[in-house]
GROMACS .gro file of C-alpha atoms in nm:
model
  398
    1MET     CA    1  14.711  -1.722   5.651
    2GLY     CA    2  14.808  -1.975   5.387
    3TYR     CA    3  15.074  -2.161   5.193
    4ILE     CA    4  15.181  -2.208   4.833
    5CYS     CA    5  14.969  -2.476   4.663
    6GLN     CA    6  15.177  -2.727   4.467
    7LYS     CA    7  14.897  -2.774   4.211
    8CYS     CA    8  14.840  -2.415   4.099
    9ASN     CA    9  15.111  -2.204   4.270
   10ALA     CA   10  14.841  -1.995   4.440
   11LYS     CA   11  14.845  -1.892   4.803
   12HIS     CA   12  14.541  -2.048   4.975
   13PRO     CA   13  14.434  -1.875   5.296
   14PHE     CA   14  14.161  -2.124   5.389
   15PHE     CA   15  14.226  -2.445   5.196
   16LYS     CA   16  14.382  -2.780   5.276
   17ASP     CA   17  14.637  -2.977   5.073
   18ASP     CA   18  14.381  -3.194   4.898
   19PHE     CA   19  14.164  -2.911   4.764
   20CYS     CA   20  14.255  -2.671   4.482
   21PRO     CA   21  13.957  -2.483   4.336
   22PHE     CA   22  14.185  -2.271   4.117
   23GLN     CA   23  14.327  -2.552   3.907
   24GLU     CA   24  14.035  -2.575   3.662
   25ILE     CA   25  14.008  -2.196   3.638
   26ILE     CA   26  14.373  -2.172   3.539
   27LYS     CA   27  14.332  -2.453   3.283
   28LYS     CA   28  14.037  -2.276   3.119
   29SER     CA   29  14.233  -1.956   3.079
   30SER     CA   30  14.561  -2.111   2.962
   31PHE     CA   31  14.740  -1.908   2.697
   32LYS     CA   32  14.804  -2.181   2.441
   33ASN     CA   33  14.873  -1.942   2.153
   34LEU     CA   34  15.049  -1.672   2.348
   35LYS     CA   35  15.350  -1.515   2.182
   36LEU     CA   36  15.618  -1.315   2.353
   37GLU     CA   37  15.482  -1.004   2.183
   38PHE     CA   38  15.114  -0.914   2.203
   39LEU     CA   39  14.880  -0.614   2.201
   40GLY     CA   40  14.645  -0.587   2.496
   41ASN     CA   41  14.427  -0.317   2.647
   42THR     CA   42  14.490  -0.274   3.017
   43PRO     CA   43  14.178  -0.174   3.223
   44PRO     CA   44  14.407   0.019   3.331
   45ASP     CA   45  14.553  -0.204   3.602
   46ILE     CA   46  14.891  -0.206   3.773
   47PHE     CA   47  15.043  -0.390   4.066
   48VAL     CA   48  15.335  -0.303   4.293
   49GLY     CA   49  15.459  -0.584   4.515
   50GLU     CA   50  15.603  -0.550   4.864
   51TYR     CA   51  15.845  -0.846   4.868
   52ASN     CA   52  16.210  -0.741   4.900
   53TYR     CA   53  16.111  -0.375   4.946
   54PRO     CA   54  16.253  -0.126   4.837
   55ASN     CA   55  16.353  -0.338   4.533
   56VAL     CA   56  16.017  -0.471   4.420
   57PHE     CA   57  15.836  -0.628   4.128
   58THR     CA   58  15.594  -0.392   3.960
   59GLY     CA   59  15.408  -0.393   3.631
   60ILE     CA   60  15.093  -0.379   3.421
   61LEU     CA   61  14.806  -0.628   3.401
   62SER     CA   62  14.637  -0.679   3.067
   63PRO     CA   63  14.444  -0.942   2.873
   64MET     CA   64  14.643  -1.088   2.584
   65GLU     CA   65  14.380  -0.971   2.337
   66TYR     CA   66  14.148  -0.674   2.302
   67LYS     CA   67  13.847  -0.668   2.538
   68GLU     CA   68  13.547  -0.436   2.500
   69LYS     CA   69  13.479  -0.383   2.870
   70THR     CA   70  13.798  -0.402   3.072
   71GLU     CA   71  13.680  -0.232   3.393
   72VAL     CA   72  13.514  -0.553   3.506
   73LEU     CA   73  13.852  -0.729   3.491
   74SER     CA   74  14.001  -0.495   3.746
   75ASN     CA   75  13.771  -0.294   3.972
   76PRO     CA   76  13.589  -0.430   4.280
   77GLU     CA   77  13.336  -0.150   4.228
   78GLU     CA   78  13.239  -0.315   3.898
   79TRP     CA   79  13.238  -0.668   4.042
   80PHE     CA   80  12.995  -0.562   4.310
   81LYS     CA   81  12.776  -0.362   4.072
   82GLU     CA   82  12.740  -0.663   3.840
   83LYS     CA   83  12.717  -0.908   4.133
   84LEU     CA   84  12.978  -1.139   3.982
   85GLU     CA   85  13.035  -1.481   4.137
   86ILE     CA   86  13.376  -1.574   4.280
   87SER     CA   87  13.451  -1.813   3.995
   88LYS     CA   88  13.374  -1.545   3.734
   89ILE     CA   89  13.596  -1.289   3.907
   90LEU     CA   90  13.880  -1.540   3.929
   91PHE     CA   91  13.834  -1.639   3.565
   92ASN     CA   92  13.850  -1.272   3.462
   93ARG     CA   93  14.161  -1.215   3.670
   94SER     CA   94  14.326  -1.532   3.539
   95SER     CA   95  14.273  -1.410   3.182
   96MET     CA   96  14.525  -1.132   3.242
   97ILE     CA   97  14.903  -1.132   3.220
   98TYR     CA   98  15.105  -0.950   3.483
   99SER     CA   99  15.390  -0.811   3.274
  100ARG     CA  100  15.637  -0.712   3.542
  101PHE     CA  101  15.985  -0.581   3.601
  102LYS     CA  102  16.208  -0.512   3.898
  103SER     CA  103  16.240  -0.155   4.020
  104ASN     CA  104  16.367   0.038   4.316
  105VAL     CA  105  16.077   0.235   4.462
  106LYS     CA  106  16.268   0.564   4.423
  107THR     CA  107  16.442   0.505   4.090
  108GLY     CA  108  16.269   0.562   3.756
  109ASN     CA  109  16.318   0.385   3.422
  110LYS     CA  110  16.139   0.363   3.087
  111LEU     CA  111  15.918   0.073   3.189
  112LEU     CA  112  15.813   0.258   3.503
  113GLU     CA  113  15.726   0.565   3.297
  114VAL     CA  114  15.494   0.353   3.082
  115MET     CA  115  15.332   0.202   3.391
  116GLN     CA  116  15.277   0.547   3.541
  117GLU     CA  117  15.123   0.680   3.223
  118VAL     CA  118  14.887   0.383   3.214
  119SER     CA  119  14.793   0.445   3.580
  120MET     CA  120  14.675   0.798   3.507
  121SER     CA  121  14.435   0.699   3.230
  122LYS     CA  122  14.062   0.723   3.299
  123LYS     CA  123  13.984   0.451   3.042
  124SER     CA  124  14.150   0.139   2.902
  125VAL     CA  125  14.484   0.184   2.724
  126ASP     CA  126  14.622  -0.014   2.428
  127VAL     CA  127  14.973  -0.134   2.508
  128GLU     CA  128  15.215  -0.342   2.304
  129PHE     CA  129  15.396  -0.585   2.534
  130HIS     CA  130  15.730  -0.753   2.468
  131LEU     CA  131  15.799  -1.033   2.716
  132GLU     CA  132  16.132  -1.196   2.791
  133LYS     CA  133  15.959  -1.533   2.834
  134LYS     CA  134  15.610  -1.676   2.858
  135PRO     CA  135  15.411  -1.624   3.179
  136LYS     CA  136  15.410  -1.866   3.467
  137LEU     CA  137  15.048  -1.980   3.487
  138SER     CA  138  14.934  -1.909   3.841
  139LEU     CA  139  14.665  -1.727   4.034
  140ASN     CA  140  14.752  -1.577   4.371
  141VAL     CA  141  14.481  -1.460   4.609
  142ASP     CA  142  14.530  -1.232   4.905
  143LEU     CA  143  14.320  -1.098   5.190
  144ARG     CA  144  14.391  -0.737   5.086
  145ASN     CA  145  14.502  -0.737   4.721
  146ILE     CA  146  14.279  -0.841   4.434
  147PRO     CA  147  14.394  -1.171   4.272
  148ILE     CA  148  14.711  -1.146   4.062
  149SER     CA  149  14.775  -1.396   3.783
  150ASN     CA  150  15.032  -1.517   3.531
  151PRO     CA  151  15.349  -1.314   3.598
  152ALA     CA  152  15.592  -1.273   3.309
  153PRO     CA  153  15.917  -1.073   3.286
  154LEU     CA  154  15.865  -0.760   3.077
  155LYS     CA  155  16.132  -0.649   2.831
  156LYS     CA  156  15.955  -0.356   2.665
  157ALA     CA  157  15.613  -0.188   2.668
  158ILE     CA  158  15.484   0.068   2.418
  159ILE     CA  159  15.162   0.266   2.455
  160THR     CA  160  15.002   0.271   2.109
  161GLU     CA  161  14.739   0.543   2.161
  162ASN     CA  162  14.698   0.876   2.335
  163VAL     CA  163  14.633   0.835   2.706
  164ASN     CA  164  14.321   1.014   2.829
  165VAL     CA  165  14.402   1.187   3.161
  166ASP     CA  166  14.157   1.404   3.353
  167LYS     CA  167  14.271   1.765   3.401
  168ASN     CA  168  14.210   1.741   3.776
  169VAL     CA  169  14.450   1.448   3.793
  170GLU     CA  170  14.714   1.627   3.587
  171LYS     CA  171  14.704   1.916   3.835
  172PHE     CA  172  14.828   1.695   4.118
  173VAL     CA  173  15.054   1.466   3.917
  174TYR     CA  174  15.249   1.755   3.763
  175ALA     CA  175  15.257   1.973   4.076
  176ASP     CA  176  15.588   1.991   4.263
  177ASP     CA  177  15.476   2.080   4.614
  178ILE     CA  178  15.135   1.923   4.688
  179LYS     CA  179  15.136   1.643   4.945
  180SER     CA  180  14.982   1.309   4.851
  181GLN     CA  181  14.721   1.343   5.127
  182GLU     CA  182  14.593   1.665   4.972
  183GLY     CA  183  14.584   1.513   4.625
  184ILE     CA  184  14.393   1.204   4.737
  185SER     CA  185  14.141   1.407   4.939
  186ASN     CA  186  14.080   1.652   4.657
  187LEU     CA  187  14.033   1.386   4.390
  188TYR     CA  188  13.805   1.183   4.620
  189ASN     CA  189  13.588   1.491   4.675
  190ARG     CA  190  13.569   1.532   4.297
  191GLY     CA  191  13.422   1.183   4.261
  192PHE     CA  192  13.718   0.967   4.154
  193ASN     CA  193  13.670   0.609   4.273
  194ILE     CA  194  13.886   0.445   4.538
  195SER     CA  195  14.045   0.192   4.302
  196TYR     CA  196  14.170   0.474   4.080
  197LEU     CA  197  14.317   0.668   4.373
  198ILE     CA  198  14.495   0.354   4.493
  199LYS     CA  199  14.659   0.316   4.151
  200LEU     CA  200  14.780   0.679   4.149
  201LEU     CA  201  14.936   0.647   4.494
  202SER     CA  202  15.084   0.304   4.422
  203ALA     CA  203  15.246   0.425   4.098
  204GLY     CA  204  15.425   0.705   4.283
  205LEU     CA  205  15.235   0.981   4.104
  206LEU     CA  206  15.124   1.185   4.406
  207GLY     CA  207  15.309   1.389   4.665
  208VAL     CA  208  15.593   1.638   4.681
  209LYS     CA  209  15.811   1.573   4.375
  210ASN     CA  210  16.140   1.488   4.545
  211GLN     CA  211  15.965   1.259   4.796
  212ARG     CA  212  15.767   1.046   4.553
  213LYS     CA  213  15.815   0.671   4.536
  214LEU     CA  214  15.631   0.354   4.443
  215VAL     CA  215  15.400   0.230   4.716
  216PRO     CA  216  15.319  -0.143   4.730
  217THR     CA  217  14.958  -0.193   4.627
  218LYS     CA  218  14.870  -0.364   4.954
  219TRP     CA  219  14.991  -0.059   5.148
  220SER     CA  220  14.822   0.187   4.912
  221ILE     CA  221  14.483   0.025   4.964
  222THR     CA  222  14.496   0.076   5.340
  223ALA     CA  223  14.654   0.420   5.308
  224VAL     CA  224  14.375   0.554   5.085
  225ASP     CA  225  14.093   0.406   5.296
  226SER     CA  226  14.256   0.531   5.615
  227LEU     CA  227  14.333   0.880   5.491
  228ILE     CA  228  13.987   0.954   5.354
  229SER     CA  229  13.806   0.819   5.660
  230LYS     CA  230  14.035   1.015   5.894
  231ASN     CA  231  13.952   1.335   5.710
  232LEU     CA  232  13.580   1.262   5.739
  233MET     CA  233  13.617   1.183   6.110
  234LYS     CA  234  13.737   1.538   6.178
  235ASN     CA  235  13.391   1.662   6.082
  236ILE     CA  236  13.200   1.371   6.234
  237ARG     CA  237  13.338   1.440   6.582
  238GLU     CA  238  13.179   1.785   6.568
  239TYR     CA  239  12.828   1.661   6.484
  240SER     CA  240  12.550   1.583   6.732
  241TRP     CA  241  12.479   1.218   6.813
  242ILE     CA  242  12.210   1.011   6.647
  243ASP     CA  243  11.913   0.977   6.884
  244ARG     CA  244  11.824   0.609   6.828
  245PHE     CA  245  11.991   0.283   6.723
  246TYR     CA  246  12.034   0.223   6.348
  247VAL     CA  247  12.092  -0.117   6.185
  248PHE     CA  248  12.216  -0.169   5.828
  249HIS     CA  249  12.286  -0.500   5.658
  250ASP     CA  250  12.398  -0.647   5.327
  251ILE     CA  251  12.556  -0.965   5.191
  252TYR     CA  252  12.768  -1.050   4.890
  253LEU     CA  253  12.968  -1.366   4.815
  254GLU     CA  254  12.894  -1.504   5.163
  255ASN     CA  255  13.025  -1.187   5.329
  256HIS     CA  256  12.733  -1.096   5.554
  257TYR     CA  257  12.750  -0.756   5.721
  258GLU     CA  258  12.539  -0.626   6.008
  259ILE     CA  259  12.631  -0.269   6.102
  260ILE     CA  260  12.495  -0.116   6.422
  261LEU     CA  261  12.504   0.259   6.488
  262ILE     CA  262  12.479   0.354   6.854
  263PRO     CA  263  12.387   0.697   6.999
  264GLN     CA  264  12.722   0.795   7.150
  265GLU     CA  265  13.043   0.974   7.061
  266TRP     CA  266  13.253   0.836   6.775
  267ASN     CA  267  13.379   0.483   6.845
  268PHE     CA  268  13.444   0.217   6.587
  269GLU     CA  269  13.484  -0.160   6.604
  270VAL     CA  270  13.493  -0.448   6.357
  271ILE     CA  271  13.435  -0.807   6.469
  272GLU     CA  272  13.463  -1.080   6.208
  273THR     CA  273  13.372  -1.444   6.248
  274LYS     CA  274  13.414  -1.732   6.006
  275LEU     CA  275  13.145  -1.995   6.033
  276PRO     CA  276  13.113  -2.217   6.225
  277GLY     CA  277  13.276  -1.965   6.462
  278LEU     CA  278  13.276  -2.206   6.753
  279ASP     CA  279  13.613  -2.121   6.903
  280GLU     CA  280  13.849  -1.829   6.950
  281SER     CA  281  14.049  -1.898   6.633
  282TYR     CA  282  13.749  -1.803   6.419
  283PHE     CA  283  13.721  -1.444   6.549
  284TRP     CA  284  13.908  -1.130   6.445
  285GLN     CA  285  13.854  -0.798   6.619
  286ASP     CA  286  13.987  -0.440   6.621
  287TYR     CA  287  13.858  -0.131   6.801
  288GLU     CA  288  13.925   0.241   6.827
  289GLY     CA  289  13.784   0.502   7.063
  290TYR     CA  290  13.705   0.868   7.010
  291ASN     CA  291  14.058   0.967   6.909
  292ASP     CA  292  14.251   0.849   6.604
  293ARG     CA  293  14.400   0.503   6.649
  294LYS     CA  294  14.778   0.507   6.679
  295ASN     CA  295  14.859   0.156   6.558
  296TYR     CA  296  14.764  -0.068   6.267
  297ALA     CA  297  14.448  -0.280   6.296
  298SER     CA  298  14.651  -0.600   6.292
  299ASP     CA  299  14.369  -0.848   6.354
  300VAL     CA  300  14.107  -0.744   6.097
  301THR     CA  301  14.378  -0.574   5.883
  302GLY     CA  302  14.276  -0.393   5.563
  303ALA     CA  303  13.903  -0.468   5.590
  304TYR     CA  304  13.893  -0.256   5.905
  305TYR     CA  305  13.983   0.060   5.715
  306ALA     CA  306  13.759  -0.027   5.420
  307ASN     CA  307  13.460  -0.071   5.654
  308ARG     CA  308  13.550   0.247   5.845
  309LEU     CA  309  13.539   0.444   5.521
  310GLY     CA  310  13.185   0.326   5.447
  311ALA     CA  311  13.070   0.421   5.797
  312CYS     CA  312  13.233   0.763   5.782
  313GLU     CA  313  13.082   0.837   5.442
  314TYR     CA  314  12.735   0.769   5.580
  315LEU     CA  315  12.780   0.975   5.898
  316GLU     CA  316  12.917   1.265   5.695
  317LYS     CA  317  12.618   1.238   5.463
  318ILE     CA  318  12.364   1.264   5.749
  319LYS     CA  319  12.584   1.506   5.948
  320LYS     CA  320  12.567   1.295   6.265
  321GLN     CA  321  12.803   1.124   6.511
  322ALA     CA  322  12.769   0.767   6.639
  323GLY     CA  323  12.945   0.462   6.768
  324VAL     CA  324  12.974   0.205   6.488
  325LEU     CA  325  12.988  -0.171   6.543
  326VAL     CA  326  13.055  -0.368   6.224
  327LEU     CA  327  12.984  -0.742   6.233
  328ARG     CA  328  13.101  -0.961   5.948
  329GLU     CA  329  12.990  -1.324   5.926
  330ILE     CA  330  13.195  -1.516   5.668
  331GLY     CA  331  13.032  -1.816   5.506
  332ASN     CA  332  13.160  -2.010   5.206
  333TYR     CA  333  13.382  -1.727   5.082
  334TRP     CA  334  13.621  -1.978   4.934
  335ALA     CA  335  13.864  -1.739   4.764
  336PRO     CA  336  13.948  -1.399   4.916
  337LEU     CA  337  13.923  -1.122   4.656
  338GLY     CA  338  14.082  -0.834   4.845
  339VAL     CA  339  13.931  -0.569   5.069
  340GLY     CA  340  13.777  -0.374   4.780
  341ILE     CA  341  13.484  -0.619   4.776
  342LEU     CA  342  13.429  -0.568   5.149
  343ARG     CA  343  13.441  -0.191   5.109
  344GLU     CA  344  13.162  -0.208   4.853
  345VAL     CA  345  12.943  -0.441   5.062
  346SER     CA  346  12.957  -0.211   5.364
  347ARG     CA  347  12.906   0.098   5.149
  348ASN     CA  348  12.602  -0.059   4.988
  349ALA     CA  349  12.453  -0.143   5.327
  350PHE     CA  350  12.454   0.228   5.409
  351LYS     CA  351  12.264   0.310   5.088
  352LYS     CA  352  11.957   0.136   5.229
  353GLU     CA  353  11.708   0.281   5.474
  354PRO     CA  354  11.818   0.197   5.830
  355LEU     CA  355  11.618  -0.021   6.064
  356VAL     CA  356  11.560   0.201   6.369
  357PHE     CA  357  11.528   0.081   6.730
  358ASP     CA  358  11.492   0.235   7.074
  359ASN     CA  359  11.717  -0.006   7.267
  360LEU     CA  360  11.994  -0.263   7.230
  361ASN     CA  361  11.770  -0.557   7.316
  362ASP     CA  362  11.555  -0.491   7.011
  363VAL     CA  363  11.870  -0.447   6.801
  364PHE     CA  364  11.998  -0.782   6.927
  365THR     CA  365  11.672  -0.960   6.841
  366ASN     CA  366  11.658  -0.812   6.492
  367VAL     CA  367  12.021  -0.881   6.400
  368GLN     CA  368  12.006  -1.237   6.536
  369GLU     CA  369  11.723  -1.315   6.290
  370ARG     CA  370  11.971  -1.280   6.001
  371MET     CA  371  12.292  -1.416   6.156
  372ARG     CA  372  12.369  -1.785   6.187
  373ILE     CA  373  12.615  -1.755   6.474
  374ASP     CA  374  12.493  -1.700   6.830
  375LEU     CA  375  12.513  -1.323   6.863
  376ASN     CA  376  12.604  -1.353   7.232
  377LYS     CA  377  12.945  -1.480   7.121
  378ILE     CA  378  13.003  -1.150   6.940
  379PHE     CA  379  12.832  -0.905   7.174
  380ASN     CA  380  13.022  -1.045   7.472
  381ARG     CA  381  13.350  -0.972   7.292
  382SER     CA  382  13.268  -0.617   7.190
  383LEU     CA  383  13.478  -0.346   7.354
  384LEU     CA  384  13.251  -0.082   7.207
  385LEU     CA  385  12.942  -0.232   7.372
  386LYS     CA  386  13.122  -0.282   7.703
  387ARG     CA  387  13.216   0.084   7.711
  388TYR     CA  388  12.869   0.191   7.603
  389ASN     CA  389  12.706  -0.018   7.877
  390ALA     CA  390  12.951   0.114   8.136
  391GLN     CA  391  12.866   0.471   8.034
  392MET     CA  392  12.492   0.399   8.057
  393LYS     CA  393  12.535   0.261   8.410
  394LEU     CA  394  12.732   0.570   8.505
  395ASN     CA  395  12.466   0.799   8.360
  396ASN     CA  396  12.190   0.613   8.545
  397PHE     CA  397  12.385   0.639   8.870
  398PHE     CA  398  12.391   1.017   8.844
   0.00000   0.00000   0.00000
């Protein structure tokens, strides 16, 4: 899904050799006066890489100077709430330094202890950073992770204030025998946001004590989305079906979602298309039936689980069961910002009142009014709709 750009060192999923939109962003946020020692306040934000696992790079992201509102530097929930443009999000991310160090996922050290303490905080943390050398100015984007910028080898990090940790979090972090799944589910039910739970899992702070380890951020994102939605699905399968067709829609940063709820037992499918969407290479698709899927959604990847979470949250809220078809039409989304953005778009769609229809033909007509691609190209691919139509024919036969 990309290559390393020679102009800015970023990985470009959709760009060609002669186009680098990141170059000017990196120039604007260059650290001309950066010293090897600086005091910054991390949002808090950490990152655990997956390259060379189990010996990985991990560390803390922080601006090189004090910022009043750091949450907007880090959390997709905040980006969506403030409706930030891609360039603004990238500029914010490129203003941070990724002070990193190498660590085995199972072996602790002093730098790791600082990173873990930062991860637990419910507000920004002042940290004194001592770098071995100045950061390499770069901005890497990824389909699942949020953009990571300016890596620099970390020699020492000192927290210069008391870290504010919620008592509910302490309960699971300091417990010896509570599985990570239980900790994540409990904290989610208490209202902690997804980005925070991802950090706790990634930093190796949850689970049975002697089994804890760092979890690459990319894996943690999918794990948290998957775990929470699976737990919700246990209840959803017991609810009665919706009695009509529901349509929800929303758009942010050229990510246009149309979500169709169908009166049937739990099924779930995501079909993505990137405009112009004229051939097979511009479609991605994953599907699951009534039972839990056994393999990874390798086509849609992390967005599949992020979208599934939004759908499950809604069905749990209304105490109903349905088949869910998620359609994503990708326009000029010129820099992927991770699946957190997509999670928030689909969640927001479900906060609106649904459009309600009596049949699929009316659903088709309504959805086509907002989509630029010929909807037949998508509907003809849908495994969920094929199975629904087959079941309707069978029901009519009897």
